Short mmCIF file of C-alpha atoms in Angstrom, two decimals:
data_model
loop_
_atom_site.label_atom_id
_atom_site.label_comp_id
_atom_site.label_asym_id
_atom_site.label_seq_id
_atom_site.Cartn_x
_atom_site.Cartn_y
_atom_site.Cartn_z
CA LEU A 1 21.58 -13.81 -24.87
CA TYR A 2 24.83 -14.92 -26.40
CA ASN A 3 24.67 -16.97 -29.55
CA LYS A 4 26.91 -17.32 -32.59
CA ASP A 5 23.99 -16.24 -34.79
CA TYR A 6 23.43 -12.91 -33.04
CA VAL A 7 25.35 -9.67 -32.84
CA VAL A 8 25.20 -7.89 -29.50
CA ALA A 9 25.13 -4.27 -30.64
CA LYS A 10 25.03 -2.92 -27.09
CA GLU A 11 24.48 -4.21 -23.58
CA GLN A 12 24.13 -2.72 -20.14
CA LYS A 13 23.98 -4.15 -16.63
CA ILE A 14 20.66 -3.61 -14.85
CA PRO A 15 20.72 -3.47 -11.04
CA MET A 16 18.09 -5.42 -9.09
CA HIS A 17 17.01 -5.23 -5.46
CA PHE A 18 14.62 -6.73 -2.99
CA VAL A 19 11.95 -4.11 -2.39
CA ALA A 20 9.22 -3.59 0.18
CA SER A 21 6.96 -0.86 1.44
CA SER A 22 8.83 1.95 3.14
CA GLU A 23 6.81 0.93 6.23
CA SER A 24 8.21 -2.62 6.18
CA LYS A 25 9.80 -4.01 9.34
CA PHE A 26 12.91 -4.63 7.18
CA ALA A 27 13.08 -1.09 5.81
CA HIS A 28 15.93 0.09 8.00
CA CYS A 29 17.67 -3.23 8.65
CA LYS A 30 21.27 -3.52 7.51
CA GLY A 31 23.10 -6.63 6.38
CA LEU A 32 20.07 -8.87 5.87
CA SER A 33 20.48 -12.41 4.62
CA ILE A 34 18.08 -14.01 2.17
CA LYS A 35 17.28 -16.44 4.99
CA ASP A 36 16.01 -13.49 7.08
CA ILE A 37 13.29 -12.70 4.55
CA ILE A 38 12.58 -16.01 2.81
CA GLY A 39 9.59 -16.80 5.04
CA GLU A 40 7.90 -13.48 4.25
CA PRO A 41 5.09 -13.17 1.70
CA PHE A 42 6.52 -12.47 -1.75
CA VAL A 43 4.92 -11.08 -4.90
CA LEU A 44 6.99 -12.04 -7.93
CA THR A 45 6.85 -12.03 -11.69
CA GLU A 46 5.67 -15.21 -13.37
CA TYR A 47 7.63 -18.42 -12.88
CA GLY A 48 10.26 -19.12 -15.52
CA GLN A 49 10.14 -15.65 -17.06
CA GLY A 50 13.15 -13.33 -17.49
CA TYR A 51 14.77 -12.21 -14.28
CA ARG A 52 12.47 -14.45 -12.22
CA ARG A 53 14.20 -17.47 -13.79
CA VAL A 54 17.61 -16.04 -12.82
CA PHE A 55 16.35 -15.33 -9.30
CA ASP A 56 14.99 -18.87 -8.82
CA ARG A 57 18.26 -20.35 -10.11
CA GLU A 58 20.27 -18.33 -7.56
CA LEU A 59 17.95 -19.44 -4.78
CA ALA A 60 18.35 -23.08 -5.87
CA LYS A 61 22.15 -22.71 -5.62
CA LYS A 62 21.57 -21.96 -1.93
CA SER A 63 19.05 -24.83 -1.63
CA LEU A 64 16.27 -22.28 -1.09
CA GLU A 65 12.90 -21.72 -2.68
CA ILE A 66 10.26 -19.04 -2.45
CA THR A 67 6.59 -19.79 -3.00
CA PRO A 68 5.08 -16.39 -3.75
CA VAL A 69 1.58 -15.47 -2.63
CA LEU A 70 1.07 -13.87 -6.05
CA GLU A 71 2.77 -14.33 -9.42
CA ILE A 72 1.96 -11.74 -12.07
CA GLY A 73 3.70 -10.40 -15.14
CA ARG A 74 2.81 -6.75 -14.59
CA THR A 75 5.39 -5.01 -12.45
CA ASP A 76 3.11 -1.99 -11.94
CA ILE A 77 0.64 -4.25 -10.13
CA ILE A 78 3.46 -5.85 -8.13
CA THR A 79 4.67 -2.45 -6.91
CA SER A 80 1.10 -1.38 -6.06
CA VAL A 81 0.54 -4.54 -4.03
CA ILE A 82 3.79 -4.28 -2.07
CA MET A 83 3.28 -0.56 -1.40
CA GLU A 84 -0.03 -1.31 0.30
CA ASN A 85 0.88 -4.58 2.04
CA ASP A 86 3.63 -6.09 4.14
CA MET A 87 5.13 -8.03 1.24
CA ILE A 88 8.45 -8.24 -0.59
CA SER A 89 9.44 -8.47 -4.24
CA PHE A 90 12.61 -8.69 -6.29
CA LEU A 91 12.61 -6.22 -9.17
CA PRO A 92 14.94 -4.28 -11.46
CA ASP A 93 15.69 -0.74 -10.34
CA PHE A 94 14.11 0.78 -13.47
CA VAL A 95 10.75 -0.51 -12.21
CA THR A 96 11.10 0.85 -8.68
CA ASP A 97 13.37 3.93 -8.86
CA GLU A 98 10.57 6.49 -8.99
CA LEU A 99 8.71 4.87 -6.08
CA ILE A 100 11.94 4.62 -4.06
CA THR A 101 12.61 8.33 -4.68
CA GLU A 102 9.05 9.19 -3.61
CA GLY A 103 9.54 7.19 -0.40
CA LYS A 104 6.76 4.69 -1.17
CA LEU A 105 9.11 1.71 -1.51
CA CYS A 106 12.55 0.92 -0.13
CA HIS A 107 15.43 -1.33 -1.10
CA LEU A 108 16.15 -4.07 1.38
CA ASP A 109 19.82 -4.50 2.25
CA VAL A 110 20.11 -8.20 1.40
CA VAL A 111 23.84 -8.84 1.20
CA ASP A 112 24.03 -12.46 0.08
CA MET A 113 22.01 -12.30 -3.15
CA ASN A 114 23.77 -10.36 -5.89
CA ILE A 115 22.11 -10.98 -9.23
CA ASP A 116 23.05 -9.28 -12.47
CA ILE A 117 20.72 -8.99 -15.42
CA TRP A 118 21.55 -7.38 -18.73
CA LYS A 119 19.69 -5.26 -21.21
CA GLN A 120 20.83 -6.14 -24.72
CA LEU A 121 20.27 -4.77 -28.19
CA ILE A 122 20.76 -7.73 -30.52
CA TYR A 123 20.14 -8.59 -34.11
CA HIS A 124 20.63 -11.66 -36.26
CA LYS A 125 23.98 -11.56 -38.04
CA ASN A 126 22.66 -13.24 -41.20
CA LYS A 127 19.62 -11.03 -41.69
CA TRP A 128 19.61 -8.08 -44.03
CA LEU A 129 19.57 -4.67 -42.32
CA SER A 130 18.04 -1.81 -44.24
CA LYS A 131 19.40 1.71 -43.92
CA SER A 132 16.40 2.57 -41.73
CA MET A 133 17.08 -0.35 -39.40
CA LYS A 134 20.79 0.54 -39.16
CA THR A 135 19.80 4.12 -38.31
CA PHE A 136 17.36 2.86 -35.71
CA ILE A 137 19.99 0.58 -34.12
CA GLU A 138 22.49 3.45 -33.96
CA TYR A 139 19.87 5.72 -32.45
CA ILE A 140 19.05 3.17 -29.75
CA LYS A 141 22.76 2.63 -29.02
CA THR A 142 23.53 6.33 -28.61
CA HIS A 143 20.33 7.78 -27.17
CA GLU A 144 18.44 5.08 -25.36
CA PHE A 145 21.03 2.91 -23.66
CA THR A 146 22.78 5.23 -21.25
CA ASN A 147 20.46 5.47 -18.27
CA TRP A 148 17.47 4.74 -20.51
CA PHE A 149 15.69 2.92 -17.72
CA TYR A 150 16.44 5.55 -15.14
CA LYS A 151 15.46 8.77 -16.86
CA ARG A 152 12.30 9.29 -18.80
CA LYS A 153 13.37 11.43 -21.69
CA PRO A 154 11.10 14.02 -23.27
CA VAL A 155 9.82 13.29 -26.74
CA THR A 156 12.02 15.29 -29.08
CA ALA A 157 11.95 15.72 -32.84
CA SER A 158 14.94 13.38 -33.27
CA ARG A 159 13.30 10.68 -31.11
CA LEU A 160 10.09 11.01 -33.11
CA GLN A 161 12.06 10.85 -36.35
CA ALA A 162 13.84 7.64 -35.24
CA LEU A 163 10.52 6.11 -34.19
CA HIS A 164 8.97 7.14 -37.49
CA LEU A 165 11.87 5.54 -39.43
CA PHE A 166 11.43 2.35 -37.47
CA LEU A 167 7.67 2.26 -38.03
CA VAL A 168 8.20 2.90 -41.75
CA PHE A 169 10.64 0.01 -41.78
CA VAL A 170 8.18 -2.27 -39.98
CA ASN A 171 5.39 -1.36 -42.42
CA LEU A 172 7.65 -1.88 -45.45
CA HIS A 173 8.81 -5.14 -43.95
CA ARG A 174 5.23 -6.36 -43.54
CA GLU A 175 4.28 -5.26 -47.06
CA PHE A 176 7.33 -6.92 -48.61
CA ARG A 177 6.85 -10.05 -46.56
CA SER A 178 3.23 -10.44 -47.62
CA LYS A 179 4.22 -10.04 -51.30
CA ALA A 180 7.14 -12.44 -50.96
CA GLU A 181 5.17 -15.09 -49.12
CA GLY A 182 6.30 -18.50 -50.20
CA ILE A 183 9.63 -17.27 -51.60
CA PHE A 184 11.40 -17.17 -48.26
CA GLU A 185 10.94 -19.61 -45.44
CA ASP A 186 8.63 -18.41 -42.67
CA GLY A 187 10.45 -16.31 -40.08
CA TYR A 188 13.38 -15.37 -42.34
CA PHE A 189 13.11 -11.68 -41.48
CA GLY A 190 12.65 -12.14 -37.75
CA LYS A 191 9.44 -12.67 -35.88
CA ALA A 192 10.11 -9.85 -33.42
CA LEU A 193 8.99 -7.28 -35.98
CA ILE A 194 5.74 -8.99 -36.91
#
């Protein structure tokens, strides 16, 4: 998301791949084209949402379309379905890495569909940031961005402290907002925290 009203505090590219069961007939094929797999049954995230929207746009550029057999927002269900069936999906690596490592899923070597998505930490440039929120943003930038999706980190005292600061901020925000109702226009402090 790039907008003159937002500050991008940090961003990171997120790799995506076509994935299938490790037993798929495409599991060991090299140099596949999207046209090789387009007729296969697909399980995808919901139409128009996030990376699905980017995926559909790239297909349209090639005058292609996929009608999935199932559209669902929960990627854990998508991975379960494709592990047990001869189906394909298109998902970010952070969703599938563990299952790829365990040998339950595999990346398909589709060479003509390279899609980049980005993880971004953004905030509104005209909104007040408390000390707690600034601390939280810095924590996320330094501790959670580098390989955050790829490595589950143990809960440490510093991570708990940052989470606690954020939750304190959210509670103070809610309390202040309820007291200041009518003074500021609705949504002034950002609806993401409510």
